[in-house]
PDB file of C-alpha atoms in Angstrom:
ATOM      1  CA  MET A   1     148.069  70.561-129.957  1.00 76.00           C
ATOM      2  CA  SER A   2     145.882  70.938-133.025  1.00 87.00           C
ATOM      3  CA  LEU A   3     142.334  71.854-133.913  1.00 94.00           C
ATOM      4  CA  SER A   4     140.595  69.265-136.079  1.00 95.00           C
ATOM      5  CA  VAL A   5     137.936  70.435-138.547  1.00 97.00           C
ATOM      6  CA  ARG A   6     136.172  67.574-140.318  1.00 97.00           C
ATOM      7  CA  ILE A   7     133.714  68.512-143.063  1.00 97.00           C
ATOM      8  CA  LEU A   8     130.875  65.980-142.989  1.00 98.00           C
ATOM      9  CA  GLY A   9     128.612  67.812-145.429  1.00 96.00           C
ATOM     10  CA  ALA A  10     128.972  70.987-147.488  1.00 96.00           C
ATOM     11  CA  SER A  11     126.487  70.785-150.347  1.00 95.00           C
ATOM     12  CA  GLY A  12     123.601  73.122-151.023  1.00 94.00           C
ATOM     13  CA  GLY A  13     121.422  70.122-151.876  1.00 93.00           C
ATOM     14  CA  ILE A  14     121.165  66.355-152.033  1.00 93.00           C
ATOM     15  CA  GLY A  15     122.031  63.668-154.545  1.00 91.00           C
ATOM     16  CA  PRO A  16     124.784  61.082-155.072  1.00 91.00           C
ATOM     17  CA  ASN A  17     127.833  61.937-152.946  1.00 90.00           C
ATOM     18  CA  ARG A  18     126.196  65.132-151.656  1.00 95.00           C
ATOM     19  CA  ARG A  19     125.648  65.804-147.963  1.00 96.00           C
ATOM     20  CA  THR A  20     124.170  68.942-146.409  1.00 97.00           C
ATOM     21  CA  THR A  21     125.989  71.099-143.913  1.00 97.00           C
ATOM     22  CA  SER A  22     127.670  69.597-140.884  1.00 98.00           C
ATOM     23  CA  ILE A  23     131.136  70.122-139.385  1.00 98.00           C
ATOM     24  CA  LEU A  24     132.795  68.085-136.635  1.00 98.00           C
ATOM     25  CA  ILE A  25     135.258  70.026-134.481  1.00 98.00           C
ATOM     26  CA  ASP A  26     137.689  67.656-132.765  1.00 97.00           C
ATOM     27  CA  GLU A  27     135.463  64.800-131.572  1.00 96.00           C
ATOM     28  CA  ASP A  28     132.946  66.533-129.342  1.00 98.00           C
ATOM     29  CA  ILE A  29     131.595  69.648-131.085  1.00 98.00           C
ATOM     30  CA  LEU A  30     129.214  69.596-134.039  1.00 98.00           C
ATOM     31  CA  ILE A  31     128.382  72.710-136.045  1.00 98.00           C
ATOM     32  CA  ASP A  32     125.032  72.177-137.777  1.00 98.00           C
ATOM     33  CA  ALA A  33     123.369  68.818-138.204  1.00 98.00           C
ATOM     34  CA  GLY A  34     122.628  68.343-141.879  1.00 98.00           C
ATOM     35  CA  SER A  35     122.689  64.992-143.639  1.00 97.00           C
ATOM     36  CA  GLY A  36     126.480  64.765-143.300  1.00 97.00           C
ATOM     37  CA  VAL A  37     125.876  63.631-139.711  1.00 98.00           C
ATOM     38  CA  GLY A  38     124.573  60.360-141.121  1.00 96.00           C
ATOM     39  CA  ASP A  39     128.119  59.294-142.043  1.00 95.00           C
ATOM     40  CA  LEU A  40     129.280  59.246-138.406  1.00 97.00           C
ATOM     41  CA  THR A  41     129.498  55.906-136.650  1.00 97.00           C
ATOM     42  CA  LEU A  42     127.489  55.275-133.508  1.00 97.00           C
ATOM     43  CA  GLY A  43     130.694  55.578-131.491  1.00 97.00           C
ATOM     44  CA  GLU A  44     131.439  58.955-133.061  1.00 98.00           C
ATOM     45  CA  LEU A  45     127.893  60.175-132.450  1.00 98.00           C
ATOM     46  CA  GLU A  46     128.169  59.221-128.790  1.00 97.00           C
ATOM     47  CA  GLN A  47     131.209  61.483-128.365  1.00 98.00           C
ATOM     48  CA  VAL A  48     129.335  64.619-129.441  1.00 98.00           C
ATOM     49  CA  ARG A  49     128.640  66.779-126.401  1.00 98.00           C
ATOM     50  CA  HIS A  50     127.878  70.168-127.992  1.00 98.00           C
ATOM     51  CA  ILE A  51     125.918  71.089-131.115  1.00 98.00           C
ATOM     52  CA  PHE A  52     125.985  74.662-132.442  1.00 98.00           C
ATOM     53  CA  LEU A  53     123.243  75.437-134.973  1.00 98.00           C
ATOM     54  CA  THR A  54     123.535  78.349-137.382  1.00 98.00           C
ATOM     55  CA  HIS A  55     119.806  78.590-138.185  1.00 98.00           C
ATOM     56  CA  SER A  56     116.588  76.623-138.442  1.00 98.00           C
ATOM     57  CA  HIS A  57     116.549  75.538-142.093  1.00 98.00           C
ATOM     58  CA  LEU A  58     116.127  71.818-142.658  1.00 98.00           C
ATOM     59  CA  ASP A  59     119.422  71.268-144.468  1.00 97.00           C
ATOM     60  CA  HIS A  60     121.181  72.423-141.274  1.00 98.00           C
ATOM     61  CA  ILE A  61     119.073  70.745-138.578  1.00 98.00           C
ATOM     62  CA  GLY A  62     117.498  67.753-140.339  1.00 98.00           C
ATOM     63  CA  PHE A  63     119.635  65.027-138.762  1.00 98.00           C
ATOM     64  CA  LEU A  64     119.534  66.406-135.204  1.00 98.00           C
ATOM     65  CA  PRO A  65     116.381  64.382-134.344  1.00 98.00           C
ATOM     66  CA  MET A  66     117.923  61.156-135.633  1.00 98.00           C
ATOM     67  CA  LEU A  67     121.202  61.832-133.847  1.00 98.00           C
ATOM     68  CA  ALA A  68     119.248  62.148-130.591  1.00 98.00           C
ATOM     69  CA  ASP A  69     117.391  58.928-131.306  1.00 97.00           C
ATOM     70  CA  MET A  70     120.604  57.036-132.062  1.00 97.00           C
ATOM     71  CA  VAL A  71     122.448  57.996-128.865  1.00 97.00           C
ATOM     72  CA  TYR A  72     119.460  57.956-126.521  1.00 97.00           C
ATOM     73  CA  SER A  73     119.437  55.784-123.436  1.00 94.00           C
ATOM     74  CA  PRO A  74     118.109  56.452-119.935  1.00 93.00           C
ATOM     75  CA  ASP A  75     121.642  57.096-118.679  1.00 93.00           C
ATOM     76  CA  ALA A  76     123.103  58.853-121.752  1.00 93.00           C
ATOM     77  CA  PRO A  77     125.049  62.016-120.928  1.00 95.00           C
ATOM     78  CA  PRO A  78     123.305  65.241-122.024  1.00 97.00           C
ATOM     79  CA  ILE A  79     124.063  67.072-125.265  1.00 98.00           C
ATOM     80  CA  GLN A  80     124.105  70.863-125.194  1.00 98.00           C
ATOM     81  CA  VAL A  81     122.351  72.413-128.215  1.00 98.00           C
ATOM     82  CA  HIS A  82     123.436  76.038-128.701  1.00 98.00           C
ATOM     83  CA  ALA A  83     121.389  78.282-131.003  1.00 98.00           C
ATOM     84  CA  LEU A  84     119.568  81.575-131.308  1.00 98.00           C
ATOM     85  CA  PRO A  85     116.280  81.756-129.348  1.00 98.00           C
ATOM     86  CA  ALA A  86     114.340  81.804-132.628  1.00 98.00           C
ATOM     87  CA  THR A  87     116.078  78.623-133.780  1.00 98.00           C
ATOM     88  CA  LEU A  88     115.404  76.858-130.479  1.00 98.00           C
ATOM     89  CA  LYS A  89     111.742  77.904-130.670  1.00 98.00           C
ATOM     90  CA  ALA A  90     111.490  76.466-134.177  1.00 98.00           C
ATOM     91  CA  LEU A  91     112.895  73.161-132.916  1.00 98.00           C
ATOM     92  CA  ARG A  92     110.438  73.043-130.015  1.00 98.00           C
ATOM     93  CA  ASP A  93     107.415  74.019-132.088  1.00 98.00           C
ATOM     94  CA  HIS A  94     108.050  72.081-135.277  1.00 98.00           C
ATOM     95  CA  VAL A  95     110.420  69.177-134.584  1.00 98.00           C
ATOM     96  CA  PHE A  96     110.546  67.990-130.969  1.00 98.00           C
ATOM     97  CA  ASN A  97     106.772  68.227-130.528  1.00 98.00           C
ATOM     98  CA  TRP A  98     105.695  64.552-130.266  1.00 98.00           C
ATOM     99  CA  VAL A  99     104.192  64.811-133.764  1.00 98.00           C
ATOM    100  CA  ILE A 100     107.246  65.098-135.976  1.00 97.00           C
ATOM    101  CA  TRP A 101     109.593  63.542-133.368  1.00 98.00           C
ATOM    102  CA  PRO A 102     109.708  62.667-129.649  1.00 98.00           C
ATOM    103  CA  ASP A 103     110.660  65.553-127.408  1.00 98.00           C
ATOM    104  CA  PHE A 104     114.194  64.751-126.329  1.00 98.00           C
ATOM    105  CA  THR A 105     114.272  67.992-124.338  1.00 97.00           C
ATOM    106  CA  CYS A 106     112.255  66.177-121.660  1.00 97.00           C
ATOM    107  CA  LEU A 107     113.429  62.577-122.171  1.00 97.00           C
ATOM    108  CA  PRO A 108     114.304  60.551-120.200  1.00 96.00           C
ATOM    109  CA  SER A 109     113.041  63.155-117.718  1.00 95.00           C
ATOM    110  CA  PRO A 110     112.411  66.912-117.671  1.00 94.00           C
ATOM    111  CA  GLU A 111     115.017  67.202-114.910  1.00 94.00           C
ATOM    112  CA  ARG A 112     117.735  65.462-116.936  1.00 95.00           C
ATOM    113  CA  PRO A 113     116.889  65.578-120.657  1.00 97.00           C
ATOM    114  CA  LEU A 114     119.130  64.259-123.404  1.00 98.00           C
ATOM    115  CA  LEU A 115     119.014  67.570-125.304  1.00 98.00           C
ATOM    116  CA  GLN A 116     119.616  70.699-123.260  1.00 98.00           C
ATOM    117  CA  PHE A 117     118.865  73.907-125.187  1.00 98.00           C
ATOM    118  CA  GLN A 118     121.200  76.856-124.606  1.00 98.00           C
ATOM    119  CA  ALA A 119     120.239  80.246-126.072  1.00 98.00           C
ATOM    120  CA  ILE A 120     123.066  82.322-127.577  1.00 98.00           C
ATOM    121  CA  GLN A 121     123.430  85.759-129.177  1.00 98.00           C
ATOM    122  CA  PRO A 122     125.926  87.354-131.601  1.00 98.00           C
ATOM    123  CA  GLY A 123     128.918  88.749-129.751  1.00 97.00           C
ATOM    124  CA  GLN A 124     128.809  86.044-127.086  1.00 98.00           C
ATOM    125  CA  GLN A 125     131.616  83.531-126.433  1.00 98.00           C
ATOM    126  CA  VAL A 126     131.232  79.989-125.134  1.00 98.00           C
ATOM    127  CA  MET A 127     134.273  78.254-123.621  1.00 98.00           C
ATOM    128  CA  ILE A 128     134.543  74.478-124.149  1.00 97.00           C
ATOM    129  CA  GLY A 129     137.797  73.053-122.883  1.00 95.00           C
ATOM    130  CA  SER A 130     140.635  74.698-124.803  1.00 95.00           C
ATOM    131  CA  ARG A 131     138.268  76.125-127.449  1.00 97.00           C
ATOM    132  CA  GLU A 132     136.408  79.419-127.358  1.00 98.00           C
ATOM    133  CA  ILE A 133     133.366  79.598-129.623  1.00 98.00           C
ATOM    134  CA  HIS A 134     132.598  83.118-130.858  1.00 98.00           C
ATOM    135  CA  ILE A 135     129.036  83.759-132.037  1.00 98.00           C
ATOM    136  CA  LEU A 136     129.154  85.742-135.303  1.00 98.00           C
ATOM    137  CA  PRO A 137     126.340  87.738-136.917  1.00 98.00           C
ATOM    138  CA  ALA A 138     124.948  86.521-140.242  1.00 98.00           C
ATOM    139  CA  LEU A 139     122.287  87.767-142.652  1.00 97.00           C
ATOM    140  CA  HIS A 140     119.885  85.132-143.978  1.00 97.00           C
ATOM    141  CA  THR A 141     116.136  84.742-144.542  1.00 97.00           C
ATOM    142  CA  VAL A 142     115.669  83.559-140.939  1.00 98.00           C
ATOM    143  CA  PRO A 143     117.626  84.560-137.816  1.00 98.00           C
ATOM    144  CA  ALA A 144     121.106  83.135-138.310  1.00 98.00           C
ATOM    145  CA  VAL A 145     124.635  83.178-136.952  1.00 98.00           C
ATOM    146  CA  GLY A 146     128.081  81.903-137.800  1.00 98.00           C
ATOM    147  CA  TYR A 147     130.806  80.619-135.493  1.00 98.00           C
ATOM    148  CA  GLY A 148     134.464  81.257-134.855  1.00 98.00           C
ATOM    149  CA  VAL A 149     136.352  78.486-133.062  1.00 98.00           C
ATOM    150  CA  MET A 150     139.517  79.738-131.378  1.00 97.00           C
ATOM    151  CA  HIS A 151     141.975  77.292-129.800  1.00 95.00           C
ATOM    152  CA  ASN A 152     143.972  78.684-126.913  1.00 91.00           C
ATOM    153  CA  ASP A 153     147.199  77.488-128.577  1.00 91.00           C
ATOM    154  CA  GLY A 154     146.692  80.126-131.280  1.00 92.00           C
ATOM    155  CA  MET A 155     144.609  78.521-134.039  1.00 93.00           C
ATOM    156  CA  GLY A 156     141.325  79.681-135.486  1.00 96.00           C
ATOM    157  CA  PHE A 157     138.509  78.446-137.729  1.00 97.00           C
ATOM    158  CA  ALA A 158     135.335  80.293-138.703  1.00 98.00           C
ATOM    159  CA  PHE A 159     132.140  79.223-140.439  1.00 98.00           C
ATOM    160  CA  THR A 160     129.781  81.950-141.592  1.00 97.00           C
ATOM    161  CA  GLY A 161     126.739  79.723-141.969  1.00 96.00           C
ATOM    162  CA  ASP A 162     124.242  80.678-144.676  1.00 97.00           C
ATOM    163  CA  THR A 163     124.625  84.401-145.227  1.00 97.00           C
ATOM    164  CA  SER A 164     124.605  87.221-147.694  1.00 96.00           C
ATOM    165  CA  SER A 165     126.627  90.426-147.645  1.00 94.00           C
ATOM    166  CA  SER A 166     126.785  91.873-144.130  1.00 93.00           C
ATOM    167  CA  GLY A 167     129.218  94.447-142.834  1.00 95.00           C
ATOM    168  CA  ALA A 168     128.630  93.197-139.294  1.00 97.00           C
ATOM    169  CA  LEU A 169     129.913  89.738-140.230  1.00 98.00           C
ATOM    170  CA  TRP A 170     133.200  91.033-141.633  1.00 97.00           C
ATOM    171  CA  GLU A 171     133.703  93.336-138.668  1.00 98.00           C
ATOM    172  CA  ALA A 172     133.234  90.361-136.345  1.00 98.00           C
ATOM    173  CA  LEU A 173     135.635  88.205-138.369  1.00 98.00           C
ATOM    174  CA  ASN A 174     138.255  90.944-138.171  1.00 98.00           C
ATOM    175  CA  THR A 175     138.001  91.029-134.378  1.00 97.00           C
ATOM    176  CA  LEU A 176     138.955  87.337-134.094  1.00 97.00           C
ATOM    177  CA  PRO A 177     142.481  87.018-132.705  1.00 95.00           C
ATOM    178  CA  TYR A 178     143.535  84.652-135.495  1.00 93.00           C
ATOM    179  CA  LEU A 179     141.930  82.949-138.460  1.00 96.00           C
ATOM    180  CA  ASP A 180     143.595  80.108-140.351  1.00 95.00           C
ATOM    181  CA  LEU A 181     140.558  78.661-142.127  1.00 96.00           C
ATOM    182  CA  LEU A 182     137.364  80.418-143.203  1.00 98.00           C
ATOM    183  CA  MET A 183     134.423  78.332-144.398  1.00 98.00           C
ATOM    184  CA  ILE A 184     132.024  80.551-146.325  1.00 97.00           C
ATOM    185  CA  GLU A 185     129.237  79.969-148.797  1.00 96.00           C
ATOM    186  CA  SER A 186     128.812  80.864-152.452  1.00 96.00           C
ATOM    187  CA  GLY A 187     125.516  79.182-153.155  1.00 93.00           C
ATOM    188  CA  LEU A 188     124.470  80.589-156.524  1.00 96.00           C
ATOM    189  CA  PRO A 189     126.249  81.799-159.711  1.00 95.00           C
ATOM    190  CA  ASP A 190     126.574  85.464-160.613  1.00 95.00           C
ATOM    191  CA  GLU A 191     123.780  85.349-163.184  1.00 96.00           C
ATOM    192  CA  MET A 192     121.350  84.462-160.364  1.00 96.00           C
ATOM    193  CA  ASP A 193     121.970  87.634-158.341  1.00 94.00           C
ATOM    194  CA  GLY A 194     118.235  88.307-158.137  1.00 95.00           C
ATOM    195  CA  MET A 195     117.516  84.903-156.624  1.00 94.00           C
ATOM    196  CA  ALA A 196     120.518  85.293-154.314  1.00 94.00           C
ATOM    197  CA  ASP A 197     119.026  88.567-153.041  1.00 94.00           C
ATOM    198  CA  LEU A 198     115.761  86.818-152.210  1.00 95.00           C
ATOM    199  CA  ALA A 199     117.373  83.714-150.699  1.00 95.00           C
ATOM    200  CA  LYS A 200     120.117  85.701-148.933  1.00 95.00           C
ATOM    201  CA  HIS A 201     123.066  83.759-150.353  1.00 96.00           C
ATOM    202  CA  TYR A 202     126.420  84.856-151.728  1.00 96.00           C
ATOM    203  CA  THR A 203     127.353  84.765-155.401  1.00 96.00           C
ATOM    204  CA  PRO A 204     131.030  84.592-156.464  1.00 96.00           C
ATOM    205  CA  HIS A 205     131.454  88.263-157.420  1.00 96.00           C
ATOM    206  CA  ARG A 206     129.776  89.492-154.228  1.00 96.00           C
ATOM    207  CA  LEU A 207     131.907  87.191-152.130  1.00 97.00           C
ATOM    208  CA  ALA A 208     135.058  88.379-153.896  1.00 96.00           C
ATOM    209  CA  ASP A 209     134.102  91.985-153.205  1.00 96.00           C
ATOM    210  CA  ASP A 210     133.437  91.336-149.512  1.00 96.00           C
ATOM    211  CA  LEU A 211     136.636  89.343-149.009  1.00 97.00           C
ATOM    212  CA  GLU A 212     138.478  92.623-149.573  1.00 96.00           C
ATOM    213  CA  ALA A 213     137.241  93.707-146.135  1.00 96.00           C
ATOM    214  CA  LEU A 214     138.879  90.763-144.350  1.00 97.00           C
ATOM    215  CA  HIS A 215     142.096  91.636-142.499  1.00 97.00           C
ATOM    216  CA  HIS A 216     143.139  88.004-141.999  1.00 96.00           C
ATOM    217  CA  GLN A 217     144.611  85.855-144.773  1.00 95.00           C
ATOM    218  CA  PRO A 218     143.069  82.429-144.151  1.00 96.00           C
ATOM    219  CA  ARG A 219     142.601  79.444-146.366  1.00 95.00           C
ATOM    220  CA  ILE A 220     139.078  79.883-147.798  1.00 97.00           C
ATOM    221  CA  ALA A 221     136.796  76.841-147.986  1.00 97.00           C
ATOM    222  CA  ILE A 222     133.737  77.384-150.198  1.00 97.00           C
ATOM    223  CA  THR A 223     130.519  75.663-149.194  1.00 96.00           C
ATOM    224  CA  HIS A 224     126.806  75.386-150.043  1.00 95.00           C
ATOM    225  CA  LEU A 225     127.094  75.201-153.848  1.00 94.00           C
ATOM    226  CA  LYS A 226     123.664  74.456-155.291  1.00 93.00           C
ATOM    227  CA  PRO A 227     123.592  71.224-157.335  1.00 93.00           C
ATOM    228  CA  GLY A 228     123.495  71.953-161.050  1.00 93.00           C
ATOM    229  CA  HIS A 229     125.355  75.239-160.630  1.00 95.00           C
ATOM    230  CA  GLU A 230     128.686  73.933-159.328  1.00 93.00           C
ATOM    231  CA  SER A 231     130.584  74.337-162.600  1.00 95.00           C
ATOM    232  CA  ALA A 232     129.508  77.947-163.116  1.00 96.00           C
ATOM    233  CA  ILE A 233     130.259  78.870-159.498  1.00 96.00           C
ATOM    234  CA  ARG A 234     133.670  77.185-159.688  1.00 95.00           C
ATOM    235  CA  ARG A 235     134.542  79.008-162.920  1.00 96.00           C
ATOM    236  CA  GLN A 236     133.478  82.371-161.521  1.00 97.00           C
ATOM    237  CA  LEU A 237     135.346  81.871-158.248  1.00 95.00           C
ATOM    238  CA  GLN A 238     138.518  81.097-160.217  1.00 94.00           C
ATOM    239  CA  GLN A 239     138.398  84.648-161.558  1.00 94.00           C
ATOM    240  CA  SER A 240     138.758  86.072-158.053  1.00 91.00           C
ATOM    241  CA  ARG A 241     142.129  87.357-156.909  1.00 90.00           C
ATOM    242  CA  HIS A 242     141.594  85.182-153.839  1.00 92.00           C
ATOM    243  CA  ALA A 243     141.311  82.005-155.937  1.00 94.00           C
ATOM    244  CA  SER A 244     144.738  80.694-154.958  1.00 94.00           C
ATOM    245  CA  ARG A 245     143.581  80.456-151.312  1.00 94.00           C
ATOM    246  CA  MET A 246     140.252  78.797-152.127  1.00 96.00           C
ATOM    247  CA  VAL A 247     139.185  75.177-151.983  1.00 94.00           C
ATOM    248  CA  LEU A 248     135.668  74.131-153.010  1.00 94.00           C
ATOM    249  CA  LEU A 249     134.411  71.669-150.439  1.00 95.00           C
ATOM    250  CA  GLU A 250     132.933  68.337-151.444  1.00 88.00           C
ATOM    251  CA  GLY A 251     132.028  67.222-147.940  1.00 88.00           C
ATOM    252  CA  SER A 252     134.757  64.739-147.022  1.00 89.00           C
ATOM    253  CA  GLU A 253     137.648  67.035-146.179  1.00 95.00           C
ATOM    254  CA  ARG A 254     139.543  67.165-142.910  1.00 95.00           C
ATOM    255  CA  PHE A 255     141.728  70.073-141.819  1.00 95.00           C
ATOM    256  CA  GLU A 256     144.204  69.928-138.969  1.00 94.00           C
ATOM    257  CA  LEU A 257     145.065  73.405-137.746  1.00 93.00           C
ATOM    258  CA  HIS A 258     148.432  73.786-136.063  1.00 86.00           C
ATOM    259  CA  ALA A 259     149.802  76.952-134.529  1.00 77.00           C
ATOM    260  CA  GLN A 260     152.906  76.674-136.716  1.00 66.00           C
ATOM    261  CA  ASN A 261     151.680  74.792-139.801  1.00 58.00           C
ATOM    262  CA  ARG A 262     148.421  76.777-139.957  1.00 55.00           C
ATOM    263  CA  ALA A 263     145.635  75.253-142.090  1.00 56.00           C
ATOM    264  CA  LEU A 264     146.908  71.893-143.254  1.00 59.00           C
ATOM    265  CA  LYS A 265     144.549  69.839-145.398  1.00 59.00           C
ATOM    266  CA  VAL A 266     145.109  66.173-144.609  1.00 61.00           C
ATOM    267  CA  GLY A 267     142.161  64.451-146.228  1.00 63.00           C
TER     268      GLY A 267
END
């Protein structure tokens, strides 16, 4: 058995060959629904049964309405949308409100809607088949979480979501039983520390400092680089003692996690 992690989007912005955050776990679980979702075929979209959202910002939820529209039919099986209560409220108030988009939480009927909202909290676990989803705390400008995906064969992947330095996050990561691949952001270069403080994003030197608290030794996948700053962020990350374990995501990578081969990049 393996755990498939397909990076659909990992950019901190848009432009040629840039897609915003979305990760497909195996064939049925989606973490975030940024513009990377738009590269899935209709058949692939129809296999998604669970969507875990890290927070309410548009680059992480923007393609959820269009995904719903694409797979909708009166007899379509429901999709479970897992998120913090504040994130679900933002979706109800500002997206699925019949003004911005039809309310797929009551279509085709309130008794059997296409989108079924499930509130979660940090510290909770959600079991889906052979995978246990751990809800991780994060620190961003809006209520936010990350996710750890543990396969019962002994493989683990974690995505921090958008976050800045948070002791609670690293404590939660250390409690995971195993961690082969960690996807974490470094959105702005070191010289923009002030902006990073306001926007609650990591810079390379702050990420390097916090990685010292991690007990696991995973492959580290860097995400959410802001367009125009990629070169500076890449150069600064290369100065970290963790650089040999890092890969800077472009948004088309696929990782197959095996209990024996650990994090194997296959595409």
